[in-house]
Tab-separated table of C-alpha atoms in Angstrom:
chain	number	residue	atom	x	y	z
A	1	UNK	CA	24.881	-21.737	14.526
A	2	UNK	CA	24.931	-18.425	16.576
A	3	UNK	CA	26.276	-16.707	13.881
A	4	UNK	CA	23.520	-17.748	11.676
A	5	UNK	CA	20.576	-17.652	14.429
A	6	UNK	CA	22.071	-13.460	15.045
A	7	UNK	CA	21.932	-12.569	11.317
A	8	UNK	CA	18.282	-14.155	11.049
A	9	UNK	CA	17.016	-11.674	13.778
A	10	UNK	CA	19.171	-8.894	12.523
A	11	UNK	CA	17.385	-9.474	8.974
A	12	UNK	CA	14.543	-9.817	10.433
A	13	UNK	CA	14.091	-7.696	13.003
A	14	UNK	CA	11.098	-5.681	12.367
A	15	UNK	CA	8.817	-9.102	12.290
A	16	UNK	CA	9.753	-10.624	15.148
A	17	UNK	CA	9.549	-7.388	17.111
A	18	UNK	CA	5.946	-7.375	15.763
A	19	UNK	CA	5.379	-10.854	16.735
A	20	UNK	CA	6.741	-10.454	20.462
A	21	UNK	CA	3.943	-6.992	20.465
A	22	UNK	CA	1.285	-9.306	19.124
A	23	UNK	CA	2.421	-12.415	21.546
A	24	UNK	CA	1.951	-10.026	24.272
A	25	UNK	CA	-1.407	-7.726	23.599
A	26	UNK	CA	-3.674	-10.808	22.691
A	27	UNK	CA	-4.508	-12.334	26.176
A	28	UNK	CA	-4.165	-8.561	27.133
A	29	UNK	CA	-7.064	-7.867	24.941
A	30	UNK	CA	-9.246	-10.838	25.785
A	31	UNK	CA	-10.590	-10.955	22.219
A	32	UNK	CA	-11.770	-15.023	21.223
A	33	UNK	CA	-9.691	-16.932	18.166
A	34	UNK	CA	-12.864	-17.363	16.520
A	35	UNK	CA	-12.961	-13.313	15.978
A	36	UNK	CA	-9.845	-12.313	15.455
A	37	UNK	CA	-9.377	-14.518	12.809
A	38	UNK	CA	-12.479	-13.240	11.560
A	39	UNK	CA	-11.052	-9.767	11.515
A	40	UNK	CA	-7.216	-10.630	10.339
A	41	UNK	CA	-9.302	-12.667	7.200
A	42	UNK	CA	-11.429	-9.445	6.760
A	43	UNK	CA	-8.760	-7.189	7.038
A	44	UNK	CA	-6.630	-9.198	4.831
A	45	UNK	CA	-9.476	-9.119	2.176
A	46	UNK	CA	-9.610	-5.282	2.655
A	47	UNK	CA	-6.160	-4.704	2.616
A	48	UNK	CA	-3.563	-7.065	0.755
A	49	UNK	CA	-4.501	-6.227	-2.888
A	50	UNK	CA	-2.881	-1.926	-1.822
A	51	UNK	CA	0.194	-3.556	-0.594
A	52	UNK	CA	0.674	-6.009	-3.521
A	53	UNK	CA	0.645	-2.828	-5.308
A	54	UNK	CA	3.363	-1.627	-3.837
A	55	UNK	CA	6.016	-4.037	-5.373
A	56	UNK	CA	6.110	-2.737	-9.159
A	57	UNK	CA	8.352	0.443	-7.790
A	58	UNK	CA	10.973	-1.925	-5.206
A	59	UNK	CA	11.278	-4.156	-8.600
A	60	UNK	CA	12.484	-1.395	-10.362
A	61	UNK	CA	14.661	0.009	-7.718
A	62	UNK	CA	12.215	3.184	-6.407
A	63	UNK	CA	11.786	2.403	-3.492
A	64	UNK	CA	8.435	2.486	-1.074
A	65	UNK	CA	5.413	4.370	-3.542
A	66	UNK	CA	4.023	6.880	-1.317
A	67	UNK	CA	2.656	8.023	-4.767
A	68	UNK	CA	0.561	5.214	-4.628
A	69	UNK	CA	-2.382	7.165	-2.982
A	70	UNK	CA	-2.843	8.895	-6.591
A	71	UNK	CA	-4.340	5.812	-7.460
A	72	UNK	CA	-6.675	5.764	-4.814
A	73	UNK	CA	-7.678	9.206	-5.197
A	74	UNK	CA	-9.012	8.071	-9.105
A	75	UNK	CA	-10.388	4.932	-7.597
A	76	UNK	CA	-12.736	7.649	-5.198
A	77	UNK	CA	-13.780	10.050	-8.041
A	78	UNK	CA	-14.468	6.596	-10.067
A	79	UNK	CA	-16.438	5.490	-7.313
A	80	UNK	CA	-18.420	8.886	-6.716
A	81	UNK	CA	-19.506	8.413	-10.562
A	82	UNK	CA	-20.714	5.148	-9.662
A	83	UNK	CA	-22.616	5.990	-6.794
A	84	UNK	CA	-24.250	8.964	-8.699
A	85	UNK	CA	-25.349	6.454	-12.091
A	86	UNK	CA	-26.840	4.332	-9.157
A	87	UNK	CA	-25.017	0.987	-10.623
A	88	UNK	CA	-24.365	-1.349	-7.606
A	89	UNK	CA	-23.558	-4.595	-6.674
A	90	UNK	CA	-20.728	-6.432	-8.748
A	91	UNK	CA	-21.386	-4.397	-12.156
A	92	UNK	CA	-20.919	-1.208	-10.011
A	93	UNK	CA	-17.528	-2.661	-8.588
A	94	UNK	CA	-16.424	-3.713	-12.480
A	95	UNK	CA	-17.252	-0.039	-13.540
A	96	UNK	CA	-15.693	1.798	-11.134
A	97	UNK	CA	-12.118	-0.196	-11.755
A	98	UNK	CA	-12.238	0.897	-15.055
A	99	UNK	CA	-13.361	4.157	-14.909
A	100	UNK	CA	-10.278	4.763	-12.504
A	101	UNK	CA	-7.914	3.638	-14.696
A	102	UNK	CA	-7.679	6.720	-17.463
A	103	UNK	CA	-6.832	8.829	-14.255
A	104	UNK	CA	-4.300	6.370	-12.416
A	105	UNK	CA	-2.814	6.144	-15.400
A	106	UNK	CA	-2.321	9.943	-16.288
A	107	UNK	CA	-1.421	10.282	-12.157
A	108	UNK	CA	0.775	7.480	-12.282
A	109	UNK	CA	2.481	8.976	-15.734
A	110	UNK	CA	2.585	12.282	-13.615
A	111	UNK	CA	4.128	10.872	-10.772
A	112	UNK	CA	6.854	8.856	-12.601
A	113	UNK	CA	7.856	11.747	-14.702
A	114	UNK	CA	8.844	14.150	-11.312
A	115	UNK	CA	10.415	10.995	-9.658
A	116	UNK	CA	13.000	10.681	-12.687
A	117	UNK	CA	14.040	14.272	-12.646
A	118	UNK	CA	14.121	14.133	-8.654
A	119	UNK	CA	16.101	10.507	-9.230
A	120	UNK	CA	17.512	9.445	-5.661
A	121	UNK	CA	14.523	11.140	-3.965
A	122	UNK	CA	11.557	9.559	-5.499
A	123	UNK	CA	10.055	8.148	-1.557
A	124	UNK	CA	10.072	11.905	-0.632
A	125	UNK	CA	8.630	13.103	-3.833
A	126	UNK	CA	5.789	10.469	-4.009
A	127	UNK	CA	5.030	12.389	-0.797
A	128	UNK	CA	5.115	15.182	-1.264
A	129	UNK	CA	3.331	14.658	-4.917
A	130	UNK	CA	0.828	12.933	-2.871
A	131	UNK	CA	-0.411	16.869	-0.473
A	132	UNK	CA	0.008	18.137	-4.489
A	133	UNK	CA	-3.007	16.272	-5.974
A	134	UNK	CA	-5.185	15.534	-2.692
A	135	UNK	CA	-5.475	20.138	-3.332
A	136	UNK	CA	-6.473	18.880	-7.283
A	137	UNK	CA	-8.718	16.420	-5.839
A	138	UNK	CA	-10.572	18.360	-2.946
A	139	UNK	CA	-11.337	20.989	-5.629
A	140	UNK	CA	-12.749	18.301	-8.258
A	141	UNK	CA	-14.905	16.903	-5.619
A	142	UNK	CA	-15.618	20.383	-3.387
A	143	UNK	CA	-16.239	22.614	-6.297
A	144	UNK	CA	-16.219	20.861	-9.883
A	145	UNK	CA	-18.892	17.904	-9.120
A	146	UNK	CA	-22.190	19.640	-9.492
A	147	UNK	CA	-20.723	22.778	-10.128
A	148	UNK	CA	-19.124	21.866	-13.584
A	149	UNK	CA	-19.676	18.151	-14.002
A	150	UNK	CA	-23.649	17.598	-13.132
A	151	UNK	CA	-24.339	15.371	-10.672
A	152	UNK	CA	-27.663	13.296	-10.866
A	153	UNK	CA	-28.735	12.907	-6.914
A	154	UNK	CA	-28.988	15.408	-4.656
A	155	UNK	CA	-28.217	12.250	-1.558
A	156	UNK	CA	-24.661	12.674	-2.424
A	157	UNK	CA	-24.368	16.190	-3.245
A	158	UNK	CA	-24.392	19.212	-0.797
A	159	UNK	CA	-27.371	20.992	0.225
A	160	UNK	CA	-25.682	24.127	-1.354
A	161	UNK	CA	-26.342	23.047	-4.954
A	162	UNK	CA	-22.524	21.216	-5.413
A	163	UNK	CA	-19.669	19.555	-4.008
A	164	UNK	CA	-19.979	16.154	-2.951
A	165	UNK	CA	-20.961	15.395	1.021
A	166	UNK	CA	-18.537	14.243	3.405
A	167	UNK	CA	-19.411	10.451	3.287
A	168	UNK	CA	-21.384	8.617	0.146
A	169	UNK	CA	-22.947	6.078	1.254
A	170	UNK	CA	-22.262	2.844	-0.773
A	171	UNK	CA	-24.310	0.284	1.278
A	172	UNK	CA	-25.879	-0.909	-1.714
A	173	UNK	CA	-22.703	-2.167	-2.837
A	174	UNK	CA	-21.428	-3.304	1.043
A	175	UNK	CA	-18.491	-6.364	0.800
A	176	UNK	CA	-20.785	-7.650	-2.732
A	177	UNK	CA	-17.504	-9.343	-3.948
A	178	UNK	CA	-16.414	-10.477	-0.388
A	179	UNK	CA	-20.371	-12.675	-0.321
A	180	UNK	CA	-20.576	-13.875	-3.342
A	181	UNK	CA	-18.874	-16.539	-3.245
A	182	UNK	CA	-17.760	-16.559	0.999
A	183	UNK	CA	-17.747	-19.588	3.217
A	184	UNK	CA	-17.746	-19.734	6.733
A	185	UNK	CA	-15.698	-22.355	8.411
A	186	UNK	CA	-16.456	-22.795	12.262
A	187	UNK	CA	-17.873	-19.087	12.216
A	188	UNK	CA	-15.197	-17.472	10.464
A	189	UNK	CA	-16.433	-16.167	7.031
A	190	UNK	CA	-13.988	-16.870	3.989
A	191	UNK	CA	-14.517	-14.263	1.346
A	192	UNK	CA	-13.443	-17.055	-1.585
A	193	UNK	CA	-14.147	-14.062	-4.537
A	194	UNK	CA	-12.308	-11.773	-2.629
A	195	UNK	CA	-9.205	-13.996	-2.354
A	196	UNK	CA	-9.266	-15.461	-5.886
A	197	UNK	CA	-8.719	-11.675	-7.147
A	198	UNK	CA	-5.355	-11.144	-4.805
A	199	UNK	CA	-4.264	-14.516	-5.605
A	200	UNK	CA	-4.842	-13.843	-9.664
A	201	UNK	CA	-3.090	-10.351	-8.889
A	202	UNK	CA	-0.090	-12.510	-6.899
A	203	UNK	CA	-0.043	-14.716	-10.041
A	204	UNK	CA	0.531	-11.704	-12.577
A	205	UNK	CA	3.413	-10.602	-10.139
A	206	UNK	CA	4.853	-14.074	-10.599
A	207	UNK	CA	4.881	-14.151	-14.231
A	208	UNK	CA	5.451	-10.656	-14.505
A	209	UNK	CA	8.711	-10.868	-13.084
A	210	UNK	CA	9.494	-13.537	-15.973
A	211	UNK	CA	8.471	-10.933	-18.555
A	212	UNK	CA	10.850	-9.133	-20.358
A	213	UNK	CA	9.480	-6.096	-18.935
A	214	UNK	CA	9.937	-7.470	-15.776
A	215	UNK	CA	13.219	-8.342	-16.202
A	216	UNK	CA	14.023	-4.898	-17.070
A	217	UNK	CA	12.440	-3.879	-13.851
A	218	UNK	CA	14.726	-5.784	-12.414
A	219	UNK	CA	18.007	-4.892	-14.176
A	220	UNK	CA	17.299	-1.291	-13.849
A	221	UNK	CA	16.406	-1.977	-9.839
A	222	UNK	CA	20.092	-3.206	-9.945
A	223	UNK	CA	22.230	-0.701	-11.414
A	224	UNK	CA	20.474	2.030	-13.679
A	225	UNK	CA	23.798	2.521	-15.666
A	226	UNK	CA	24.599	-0.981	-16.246
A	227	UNK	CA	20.874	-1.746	-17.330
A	228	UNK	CA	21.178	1.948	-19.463
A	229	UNK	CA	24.313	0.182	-21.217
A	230	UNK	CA	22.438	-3.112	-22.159
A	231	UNK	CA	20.016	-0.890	-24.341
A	232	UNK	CA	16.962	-0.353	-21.663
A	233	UNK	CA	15.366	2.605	-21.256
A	234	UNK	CA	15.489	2.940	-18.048
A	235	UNK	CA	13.243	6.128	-17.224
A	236	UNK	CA	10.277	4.571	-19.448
A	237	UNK	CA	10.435	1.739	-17.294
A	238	UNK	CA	10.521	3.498	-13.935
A	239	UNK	CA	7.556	5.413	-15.423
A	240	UNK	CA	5.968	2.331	-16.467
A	241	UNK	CA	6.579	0.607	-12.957
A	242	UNK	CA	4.863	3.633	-11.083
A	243	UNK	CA	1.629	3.436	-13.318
A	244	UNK	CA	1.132	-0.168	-12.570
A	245	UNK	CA	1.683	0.414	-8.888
A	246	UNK	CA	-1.153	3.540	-9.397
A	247	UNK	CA	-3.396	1.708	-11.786
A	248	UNK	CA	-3.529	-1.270	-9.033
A	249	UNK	CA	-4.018	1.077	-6.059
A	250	UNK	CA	-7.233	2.223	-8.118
A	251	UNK	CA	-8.119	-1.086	-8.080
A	252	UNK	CA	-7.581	-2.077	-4.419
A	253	UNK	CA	-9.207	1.050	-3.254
A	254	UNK	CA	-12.511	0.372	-5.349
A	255	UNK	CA	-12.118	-3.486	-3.362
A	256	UNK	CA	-11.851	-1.083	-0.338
A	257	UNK	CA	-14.376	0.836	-0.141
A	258	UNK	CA	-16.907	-1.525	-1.267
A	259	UNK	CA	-15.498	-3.938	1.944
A	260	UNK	CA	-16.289	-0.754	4.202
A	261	UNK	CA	-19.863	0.357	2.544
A	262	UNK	CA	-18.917	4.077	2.634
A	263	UNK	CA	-17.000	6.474	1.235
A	264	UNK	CA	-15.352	9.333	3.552
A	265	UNK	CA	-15.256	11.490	0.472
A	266	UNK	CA	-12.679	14.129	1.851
A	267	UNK	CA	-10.158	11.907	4.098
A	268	UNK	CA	-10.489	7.899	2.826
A	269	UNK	CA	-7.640	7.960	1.038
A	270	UNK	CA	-4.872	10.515	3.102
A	271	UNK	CA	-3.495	7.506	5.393
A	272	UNK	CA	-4.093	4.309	3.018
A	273	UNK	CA	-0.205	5.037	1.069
A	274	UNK	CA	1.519	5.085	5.177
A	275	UNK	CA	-0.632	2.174	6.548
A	276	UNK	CA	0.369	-0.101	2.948
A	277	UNK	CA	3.473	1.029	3.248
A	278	UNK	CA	3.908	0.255	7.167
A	279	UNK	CA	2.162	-3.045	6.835
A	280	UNK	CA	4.775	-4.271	4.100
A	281	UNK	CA	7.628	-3.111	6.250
A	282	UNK	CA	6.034	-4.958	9.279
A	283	UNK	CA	6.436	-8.013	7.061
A	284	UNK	CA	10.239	-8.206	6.165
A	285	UNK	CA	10.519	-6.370	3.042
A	286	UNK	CA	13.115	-3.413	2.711
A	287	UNK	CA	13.534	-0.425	0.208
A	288	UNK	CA	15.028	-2.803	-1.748
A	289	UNK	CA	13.267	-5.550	-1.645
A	290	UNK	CA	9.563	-7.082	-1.424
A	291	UNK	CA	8.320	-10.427	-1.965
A	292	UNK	CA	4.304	-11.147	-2.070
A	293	UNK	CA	5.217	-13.410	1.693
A	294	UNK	CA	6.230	-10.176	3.196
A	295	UNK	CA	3.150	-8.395	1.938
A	296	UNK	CA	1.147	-11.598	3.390
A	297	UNK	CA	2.999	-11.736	6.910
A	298	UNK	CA	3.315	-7.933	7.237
A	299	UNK	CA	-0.740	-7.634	6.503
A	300	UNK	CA	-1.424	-10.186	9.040
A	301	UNK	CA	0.662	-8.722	12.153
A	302	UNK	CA	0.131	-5.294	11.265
A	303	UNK	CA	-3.563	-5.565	11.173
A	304	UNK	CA	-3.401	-8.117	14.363
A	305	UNK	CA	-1.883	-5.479	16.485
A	306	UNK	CA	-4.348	-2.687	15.418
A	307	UNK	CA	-6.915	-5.150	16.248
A	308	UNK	CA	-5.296	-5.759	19.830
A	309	UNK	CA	-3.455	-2.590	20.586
A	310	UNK	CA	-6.315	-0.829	21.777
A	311	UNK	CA	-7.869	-3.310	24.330
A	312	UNK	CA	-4.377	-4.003	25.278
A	313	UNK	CA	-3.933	-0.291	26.305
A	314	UNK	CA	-7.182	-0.216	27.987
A	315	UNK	CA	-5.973	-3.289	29.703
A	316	UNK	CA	-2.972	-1.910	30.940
A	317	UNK	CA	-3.786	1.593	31.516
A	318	UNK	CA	-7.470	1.640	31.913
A	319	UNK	CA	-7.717	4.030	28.859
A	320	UNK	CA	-8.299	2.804	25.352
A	321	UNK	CA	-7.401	6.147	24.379
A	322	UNK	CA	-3.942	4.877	25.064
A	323	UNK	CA	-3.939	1.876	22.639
A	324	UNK	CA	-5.274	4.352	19.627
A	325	UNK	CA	-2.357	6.516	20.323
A	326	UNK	CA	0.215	3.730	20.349
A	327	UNK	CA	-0.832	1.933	17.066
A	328	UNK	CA	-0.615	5.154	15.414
A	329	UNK	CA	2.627	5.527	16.602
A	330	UNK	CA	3.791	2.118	15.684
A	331	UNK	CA	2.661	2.498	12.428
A	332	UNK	CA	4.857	5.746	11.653
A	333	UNK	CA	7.433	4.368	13.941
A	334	UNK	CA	7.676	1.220	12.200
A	335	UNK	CA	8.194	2.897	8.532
A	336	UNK	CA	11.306	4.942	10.432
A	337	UNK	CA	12.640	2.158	11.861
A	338	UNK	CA	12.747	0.258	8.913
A	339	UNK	CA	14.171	3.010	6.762
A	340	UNK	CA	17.255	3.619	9.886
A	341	UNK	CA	17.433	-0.473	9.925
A	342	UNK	CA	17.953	-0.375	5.604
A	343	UNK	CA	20.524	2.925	6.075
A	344	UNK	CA	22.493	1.098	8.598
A	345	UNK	CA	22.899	-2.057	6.899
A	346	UNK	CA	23.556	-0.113	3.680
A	347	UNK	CA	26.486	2.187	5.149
A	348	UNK	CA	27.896	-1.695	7.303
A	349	UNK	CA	27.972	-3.674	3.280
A	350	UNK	CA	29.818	-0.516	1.739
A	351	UNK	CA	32.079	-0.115	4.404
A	352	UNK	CA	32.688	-3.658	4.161
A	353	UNK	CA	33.344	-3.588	1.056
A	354	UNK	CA	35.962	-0.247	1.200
A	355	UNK	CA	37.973	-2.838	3.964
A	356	UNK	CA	38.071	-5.810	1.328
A	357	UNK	CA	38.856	-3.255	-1.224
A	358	UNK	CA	42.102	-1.433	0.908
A	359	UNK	CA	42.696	-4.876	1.941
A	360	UNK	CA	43.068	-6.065	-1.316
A	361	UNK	CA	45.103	-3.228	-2.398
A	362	UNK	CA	47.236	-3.881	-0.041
A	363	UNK	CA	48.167	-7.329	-1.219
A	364	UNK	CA	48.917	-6.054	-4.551
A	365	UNK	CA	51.550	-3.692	-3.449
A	366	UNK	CA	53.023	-6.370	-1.438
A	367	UNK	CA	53.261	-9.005	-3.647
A	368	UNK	CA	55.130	-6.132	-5.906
């Protein structure tokens, strides 16, 4: 029973560490039930739809997609487009997921490509791919928009003639999909639309999985040789994997933004690949392996300690300066943690395995 309670927390670590954080901060932070839940269920709207994104690559054995913020690069330039044609509300929402999907897909073909020649390494190169096109994308939106490609009104363009201004406002298409269809139980508002779309994305990742693209995902996530002797191709497929994860970043950006009403043209999308990324950690999953619960879970206490964290610090230190600092630390901190944790355990199974295999050798020359 010890045994099986110890190998629970080992497995598990990262969770319950987050849950003992939480369990302490929230009578630190004096914040009601009625409004945090109201801010984990907004949050979770906001949120959950990037980190689903994120399990196309761990399928298919690539690890953690940094390179997802491609995708919500395209979802931004889709979005300025929308802003400028004036088309709001849900048809503005609509437009803007499609129009970022020619570019998440070209990114996400980009980014695939340079991970299979850098095979091993793709975590680092998704980062590293990710300072590449944020220079392509400053210079679209700095120099390009109204320089090259005209842009219509002058409220989202700088007073110098072009370049887009630091924020676009998209008020006029505020958290549409999160009322349309939102309920509000005991004062905590339900955004029903908002939810349906995650849980329809969770369903494709269910049945996807069944596909026999999926399975290849799977088979190459496994062993790449193996799955390259069964007749898959398995760079296509990691390619393939990495566009999905891009082409539904685009997507969860565009439900982004239009939860937060603005667009910070310059900076929205440089920390939305590490958060996603920390968040699914926070909720069990590994290099290796991702399941939508951990996405769900690691959302939830992620999001409840950012919530907390800085009340909390104020609490204890009388400066909420202190809790800022200290969620952005756990959020890096986390994503290091988790990547020592998944070495560790890695280097314990093989070296297990070398014993049982010198062990076994052993045997053999004995029994001759």
């Amino acid at each position: 029973m010890s045994k099986k309670v110890l190998n629970l927390a080992r497995n598990n670590a990262v969770p319950i560490m987050f849950v003992i954080i939480c369990a302490i901060f929230i009578p630190m932070s004096g914040f009601s039930t009625s409004y945090l839940l109201n801010e984990i269920i907004t949050r979770m709207g906001r949120n959950l739809f990037l980190v689903l994104c994120l399990l196309f690559p761990i399928m298919a054995g690539m690890g953690l997609n940094f390179g997802m913020t491609l995708g919500a690069m395209a979802a931004e330039i889709a979005i300025i487009f929308v802003a400028d044609w004036q088309i709001w509300g849900v048809p503005g929402i609509v437009l803007a997921m499609i129009l970022s999907i020619p570019l998440s897909v070209a990114l996400g073909w980009l980014c695939g490509t340079l991970m299979n020649m850098a095979r091993g390494r793709e975590m680092i190169t998704g980062y590293i791919m990710n300072f590449f096109i944020t220079g392509w994308y400053q210079f679209i939106v700095l120099y390009v928009m109204g320089g090259v490609i005209p842009i219509l009104h002058a409220s989202i363009q700088l007073p110098r003639g072009f370049g887009i201004r630091n924020t676009v406002s998209l008020l006029n298409m505020r958290q549409y999909l999160d009322d349309l269809l939102a309920i509000r139980i005991s004062g905590v508002k339900i955004p029903v639309l908002t939810f349906l779309v995650i849980g329809m994305l969770c369903l494709f990742i269910v049945w996807f999985r069944r596909t026999k693209l999926g399975q290849d995902m799977r088979a190459v996530g496994q062993d790449m040789e193996v799955a390259r002797a069964a007749g898959i191709k398995v760079e296509r497929t990691r390619i393939l994997s990495i566009i999905m994860s891009t082409v539904f970043a685009g997507f969860g950006m565009v439900i982004y933004l239009q939860n937060m009403g603005n667009l910070p043209t310059y900076t929205g999308h440089s920390q939305i690949g590490m958060f996603c990324i920390a968040a699914l950690l926070v909720g069990g999953a590994s290099v290796e392996k991702a399941t939508i619960g951990n996405a769900f879970l690691g959302v939830i206490l992620f999001h409840l300690m950012f919530i907390v964290a800085p009340k909390a610090g104020g609490f204890i230190t009388g400066d909420t300066m202190v809790g800022e600092y200290f969620r952005v630390f756990l959020s890096y901190g986390v994503i290091t943690v988790a990547l020592i944790m998944y070495e560790a355990k890695k280097r314990m199974v093989r070296s297990r395995v070398g014993q049982e295999l010198a062990a076994a050798q052993k045997e053999g020359e004995g029994a001759q």
